[in-house]
Coordinates of C-alpha atoms in Angstrom, one line a residue:
M34 CA 44.0 -22.3 10.1
H35 CA 45.2 -20.4 7.0
K36 CA 44.4 -17.2 8.6
S37 CA 46.2 -18.0 11.9
I38 CA 49.3 -19.1 10.2
A39 CA 49.2 -16.1 7.8
A40 CA 49.0 -13.9 10.9
L41 CA 52.0 -15.6 12.4
G42 CA 54.0 -14.9 9.2
L43 CA 53.0 -11.3 9.2
A44 CA 54.1 -11.0 12.8
S45 CA 57.4 -12.5 11.9
I46 CA 57.9 -9.8 9.3
L47 CA 57.2 -7.0 11.8
A48 CA 59.4 -8.6 14.2
L49 CA 62.3 -8.7 11.6
G50 CA 61.8 -5.0 11.3
V51 CA 63.0 -4.4 14.7
S52 CA 65.7 -7.3 14.9
S53 CA 68.7 -6.6 17.3
G54 CA 71.0 -7.7 14.4
A55 CA 73.4 -10.6 14.2
L56 CA 73.0 -13.0 17.0
A57 CA 75.1 -15.8 15.3
A58 CA 77.8 -13.9 13.4
G59 CA 80.6 -15.9 11.6
E60 CA 78.3 -18.9 10.7
K61 CA 78.8 -20.8 7.5
V62 CA 75.4 -21.2 5.6
S63 CA 74.9 -23.5 2.5
V64 CA 72.2 -22.3 0.2
I65 CA 71.3 -25.0 -2.3
T66 CA 68.7 -25.2 -5.1
P67 CA 68.1 -27.0 -8.4
F68 CA 66.4 -24.0 -9.9
L69 CA 68.5 -20.8 -9.7
A70 CA 67.5 -19.9 -13.2
A71 CA 63.9 -19.2 -12.2
I72 CA 63.4 -15.6 -11.5
A73 CA 61.6 -16.1 -8.2
T74 CA 64.3 -18.5 -7.0
G75 CA 67.1 -16.0 -7.8
E76 CA 65.1 -13.2 -6.1
M77 CA 64.8 -15.3 -2.9
I78 CA 68.5 -16.2 -2.9
E79 CA 69.6 -12.6 -3.5
A80 CA 67.3 -11.4 -0.7
F81 CA 68.6 -14.1 1.7
K82 CA 72.2 -13.2 0.8
A83 CA 71.5 -9.6 1.7
K84 CA 70.2 -10.5 5.1
A85 CA 73.1 -12.9 5.7
T86 CA 75.4 -10.0 5.2
E87 CA 73.7 -8.2 7.9
Y88 CA 74.1 -11.1 10.1
Q89 CA 77.8 -11.6 9.1
W90 CA 77.3 -15.1 7.9
T91 CA 79.4 -16.6 5.1
V92 CA 77.0 -18.0 2.5
D93 CA 77.8 -20.6 -0.2
V94 CA 75.3 -20.7 -2.9
V95 CA 75.1 -23.9 -5.1
D96 CA 72.8 -24.5 -8.1
T97 CA 72.4 -27.8 -9.7
A98 CA 70.5 -26.7 -12.7
G99 CA 67.6 -29.2 -12.5
D100 CA 69.8 -32.1 -11.7
M101 CA 68.2 -33.7 -8.5
A102 CA 70.8 -36.4 -8.2
A103 CA 73.5 -33.6 -7.9
F104 CA 71.2 -31.6 -5.5
A105 CA 71.1 -34.6 -3.3
S106 CA 74.8 -34.9 -3.3
R107 CA 75.5 -31.3 -2.7
V108 CA 73.1 -31.4 0.4
E109 CA 75.2 -34.3 1.7
D110 CA 78.6 -32.4 1.0
A111 CA 77.3 -29.4 3.0
T112 CA 76.4 -31.7 5.9
T113 CA 79.9 -33.3 6.0
S114 CA 82.0 -30.1 5.1
G115 CA 81.1 -28.0 8.2
A116 CA 78.0 -26.0 7.3
N117 CA 76.4 -24.6 10.3
A118 CA 73.0 -24.5 8.6
I119 CA 71.6 -25.5 5.2
V120 CA 69.0 -23.6 3.3
L121 CA 67.1 -25.3 0.5
V122 CA 65.2 -23.0 -2.0
S123 CA 62.1 -24.0 -4.1
V124 CA 62.1 -27.6 -3.5
D125 CA 60.5 -30.2 -1.3
P126 CA 62.9 -31.8 1.2
A127 CA 61.0 -35.1 0.8
Q128 CA 62.7 -35.6 -2.6
I129 CA 66.0 -36.0 -0.8
Q130 CA 64.7 -37.3 2.5
D131 CA 67.9 -39.4 3.2
Q132 CA 70.1 -36.4 2.8
V133 CA 67.8 -34.2 5.0
D134 CA 67.7 -36.9 7.6
K135 CA 71.5 -37.2 7.7
A136 CA 71.7 -33.4 8.2
K137 CA 69.4 -33.5 11.2
A138 CA 71.3 -36.4 12.6
A139 CA 74.5 -34.3 12.4
G140 CA 72.9 -31.5 14.1
V141 CA 72.8 -29.1 10.9
P142 CA 69.5 -27.2 10.9
V143 CA 67.8 -27.3 7.6
I144 CA 65.4 -24.5 6.5
T145 CA 63.4 -24.4 3.3
I146 CA 62.2 -21.3 1.4
D147 CA 59.2 -21.9 -0.9
G148 CA 59.3 -25.5 -0.1
A149 CA 57.3 -27.9 2.3
K150 CA 57.4 -28.8 5.9
N151 CA 59.4 -31.8 6.8
A152 CA 60.1 -33.8 10.0
S153 CA 63.8 -33.4 9.5
S154 CA 63.8 -29.7 8.8
V155 CA 63.2 -26.9 11.3
L156 CA 61.2 -24.5 9.2
N157 CA 59.6 -23.9 5.8
V158 CA 58.8 -20.2 4.7
T159 CA 56.4 -19.9 1.9
S160 CA 53.0 -18.4 0.7
D161 CA 49.8 -20.2 1.4
N162 CA 49.9 -21.8 -2.0
Y163 CA 46.3 -22.9 -1.8
V164 CA 45.2 -19.4 -1.3
L165 CA 47.4 -18.2 -4.2
G166 CA 45.8 -20.9 -6.5
E167 CA 42.4 -20.0 -5.2
T168 CA 42.8 -16.2 -5.7
M169 CA 44.2 -16.5 -9.1
T170 CA 41.7 -19.2 -10.3
K171 CA 38.8 -17.0 -9.1
F172 CA 40.1 -13.9 -10.8
L173 CA 40.6 -15.8 -14.1
F174 CA 37.1 -17.5 -13.9
D175 CA 35.5 -14.2 -13.3
Q176 CA 37.2 -12.7 -16.4
I177 CA 35.7 -15.4 -18.7
G178 CA 32.2 -15.1 -17.2
N179 CA 32.6 -18.4 -15.3
K180 CA 32.1 -20.4 -18.4
G181 CA 34.3 -21.6 -21.3
N182 CA 37.3 -23.6 -22.1
I183 CA 40.7 -23.4 -20.2
V184 CA 44.2 -25.0 -20.5
R185 CA 46.5 -25.8 -17.6
F186 CA 50.1 -25.5 -17.1
F187 CA 51.4 -27.3 -14.1
Y188 CA 54.3 -28.9 -12.2
S189 CA 53.2 -31.1 -9.4
A190 CA 56.7 -32.0 -8.3
H191 CA 56.8 -28.7 -6.4
P192 CA 54.6 -29.0 -3.3
G193 CA 53.5 -25.3 -3.5
V194 CA 52.6 -25.7 -7.2
H195 CA 50.5 -28.8 -6.4
Q196 CA 48.4 -26.9 -3.7
R197 CA 47.6 -24.3 -6.4
E198 CA 46.5 -27.2 -8.5
L199 CA 44.2 -28.5 -5.9
A200 CA 42.7 -25.1 -5.7
L201 CA 42.0 -25.2 -9.5
D202 CA 40.5 -28.7 -9.1
A203 CA 38.0 -27.6 -6.5
A204 CA 37.0 -24.6 -8.6
L205 CA 36.6 -26.7 -11.7
K206 CA 34.3 -28.9 -9.6
A207 CA 32.3 -25.9 -8.3
N208 CA 32.0 -24.5 -12.0
P209 CA 30.8 -27.2 -14.3
A210 CA 30.4 -24.7 -17.1
I211 CA 34.1 -24.3 -17.2
K212 CA 36.0 -27.2 -19.0
Q213 CA 39.7 -28.0 -19.1
V214 CA 40.4 -29.0 -22.6
A215 CA 44.3 -29.5 -22.3
D216 CA 47.0 -29.5 -19.8
H217 CA 50.8 -29.7 -19.9
Y218 CA 53.4 -30.7 -17.2
V219 CA 56.1 -28.1 -17.5
A220 CA 59.7 -28.9 -18.1
V221 CA 62.0 -27.1 -15.6
P222 CA 64.3 -25.6 -16.3
G223 CA 63.5 -24.1 -19.7
Q224 CA 59.9 -23.5 -18.6
V225 CA 59.3 -20.5 -21.0
D226 CA 60.4 -22.2 -24.1
D227 CA 58.8 -25.5 -23.2
S228 CA 55.5 -23.7 -22.4
R229 CA 55.5 -22.0 -25.7
A230 CA 56.0 -25.2 -27.6
A231 CA 53.2 -26.8 -25.6
M232 CA 50.8 -23.8 -26.2
D233 CA 51.6 -24.0 -29.9
A234 CA 50.5 -27.5 -30.0
M235 CA 47.3 -26.7 -27.9
L236 CA 46.4 -24.1 -30.3
L237 CA 46.6 -26.3 -33.2
A238 CA 44.6 -29.0 -31.6
N239 CA 42.0 -26.4 -30.5
P240 CA 41.5 -24.1 -33.5
G241 CA 38.7 -21.6 -33.9
D242 CA 37.2 -18.9 -31.8
G243 CA 36.2 -20.1 -28.2
A244 CA 38.1 -23.4 -28.5
I245 CA 40.3 -22.0 -25.7
N246 CA 39.2 -18.9 -23.5
A247 CA 41.9 -19.0 -20.8
V248 CA 45.3 -20.2 -19.8
W249 CA 45.8 -21.2 -16.2
A250 CA 49.4 -20.9 -15.4
A251 CA 50.6 -22.3 -12.0
W252 CA 53.4 -19.7 -12.1
D253 CA 54.2 -16.9 -14.4
E254 CA 56.9 -18.3 -16.6
P255 CA 54.6 -20.9 -18.3
G256 CA 52.1 -18.2 -18.7
I257 CA 54.7 -15.9 -20.4
G258 CA 55.7 -18.9 -22.8
A259 CA 52.0 -19.4 -23.5
N260 CA 51.6 -15.7 -24.2
L261 CA 54.5 -15.8 -26.8
A262 CA 52.7 -18.8 -28.7
I263 CA 49.3 -16.8 -28.6
E264 CA 50.9 -13.7 -30.0
A265 CA 52.7 -15.5 -32.7
A266 CA 49.5 -17.3 -33.8
G267 CA 47.5 -14.2 -33.8
R268 CA 44.7 -15.8 -31.7
K269 CA 42.3 -13.5 -30.0
G270 CA 39.9 -13.9 -27.1
I271 CA 42.3 -15.9 -24.9
V272 CA 43.4 -14.5 -21.4
I273 CA 46.2 -15.7 -19.1
A274 CA 46.8 -15.4 -15.5
G275 CA 49.6 -16.8 -13.4
I276 CA 51.3 -16.6 -10.1
D277 CA 54.4 -14.9 -8.6
G278 CA 54.3 -11.3 -9.7
N279 CA 57.2 -11.8 -12.2
P280 CA 58.4 -8.5 -13.6
Q281 CA 58.0 -9.6 -17.1
A282 CA 54.4 -10.7 -16.4
I283 CA 53.6 -7.3 -14.8
D284 CA 54.9 -5.7 -18.1
L285 CA 52.8 -7.9 -20.3
I286 CA 49.6 -7.0 -18.1
K287 CA 50.5 -3.4 -18.7
A288 CA 50.8 -4.1 -22.4
C289 CA 47.0 -4.9 -22.6
G290 CA 47.6 -8.2 -24.4
A291 CA 46.5 -11.7 -23.2
Y292 CA 48.1 -11.6 -19.9
I293 CA 45.7 -10.2 -17.4
G294 CA 46.7 -11.0 -14.0
T295 CA 49.2 -12.5 -11.5
V296 CA 49.3 -13.1 -7.7
R297 CA 52.5 -11.6 -6.3
Q298 CA 54.3 -13.8 -3.8
G299 CA 56.5 -11.9 -1.3
F300 CA 59.7 -13.6 -2.2
G301 CA 61.9 -11.1 -0.6
E302 CA 59.6 -11.3 2.6
M303 CA 60.0 -15.1 2.5
A304 CA 63.8 -14.8 2.5
S305 CA 63.9 -12.2 5.2
I306 CA 61.7 -14.3 7.4
A307 CA 63.9 -17.4 6.9
A308 CA 67.1 -15.3 7.6
G309 CA 65.7 -13.9 10.8
E310 CA 64.4 -17.3 12.2
L311 CA 67.8 -18.9 11.1
N312 CA 69.6 -16.1 13.1
T313 CA 67.6 -17.1 16.1
I314 CA 68.1 -20.8 15.6
L315 CA 71.9 -20.5 15.1
A316 CA 72.1 -18.6 18.5
G317 CA 70.4 -21.6 20.2
G318 CA 66.8 -20.5 20.0
S319 CA 63.8 -21.9 17.9
A320 CA 61.7 -20.9 15.0
K321 CA 58.4 -19.4 15.8
A322 CA 56.6 -22.3 14.1
D323 CA 57.6 -25.0 11.6
E324 CA 55.9 -23.0 8.7
L325 CA 55.5 -19.3 8.2
Y326 CA 53.7 -17.5 5.5
A327 CA 54.5 -14.1 3.7
P328 CA 51.7 -12.0 2.3
V329 CA 50.3 -12.2 -1.3
E330 CA 48.8 -9.7 -3.7
L331 CA 46.6 -9.8 -6.7
I332 CA 48.0 -7.6 -9.5
T333 CA 45.7 -6.7 -12.3
R334 CA 45.5 -3.8 -14.8
E335 CA 43.1 -2.0 -12.4
S336 CA 45.6 -2.3 -9.5
L337 CA 48.3 -1.1 -11.7
G338 CA 46.1 1.9 -12.8
V339 CA 46.3 0.8 -16.4
T340 CA 43.3 1.5 -18.9
C341 CA 43.5 -0.4 -22.1
P342 CA 42.1 0.8 -25.3

């Protein structure tokens, strides 16, 4: 099933490349997120805005800076203020189900990017998050010889991140020589600073060589925070892998420190797919499916052509 949906996502990308342009010019689209400060979320929104310009839409971007009550209110405002469509970014619509239901009842299509499928939304565009987690976890486990101690940085409130966690759970079950010795539920926003503080505490609680061999970061920003703590403590023998292909994480991989890999999500591709499908929907058509996937890529020193001393 993963493969068939992924193929459909790729087909959507190819179809976008030969788009006939704006089918629904002049429409008003509300783009709403609680997490604009996150690099990946910002990248998706900027890519969506670029496509919206091609389609001649008016786009209103709202960020509630982690305030979910305000997020729900802004979605309700968009429904009642004449928006032709609502795009939710990096959030599970089930967290504001009442507001999404009201939008559907009012005939306002709701699309999510990097979110989750929902009975009251018309489309979710994302990566196959289980595959993301599986790919990163296998790489990380291989790097420590499939044995040792790991720590986990996670955020189960995001449906995609939770799928990555499930992939880690399955891998831990299949690899009993690897033990999880600590975990941390990351505070969002502020994930880099929060993760640095948490990693500081983990290092103090697990002193000595081999007490921690690897950091599993559900996305790159917690890994970046953990890297800061490891560098400050001068600890050796710990490796970090994350997900997103964050430019700062890629720079850290090139720098030959603790950060060794990230799985890049196609955030720009997600936004382009979402905009193309919304263009069709606003013109009276339907999305190709209720969920479409963008491709992913494992980024390592080897793939970057980096040789470390």
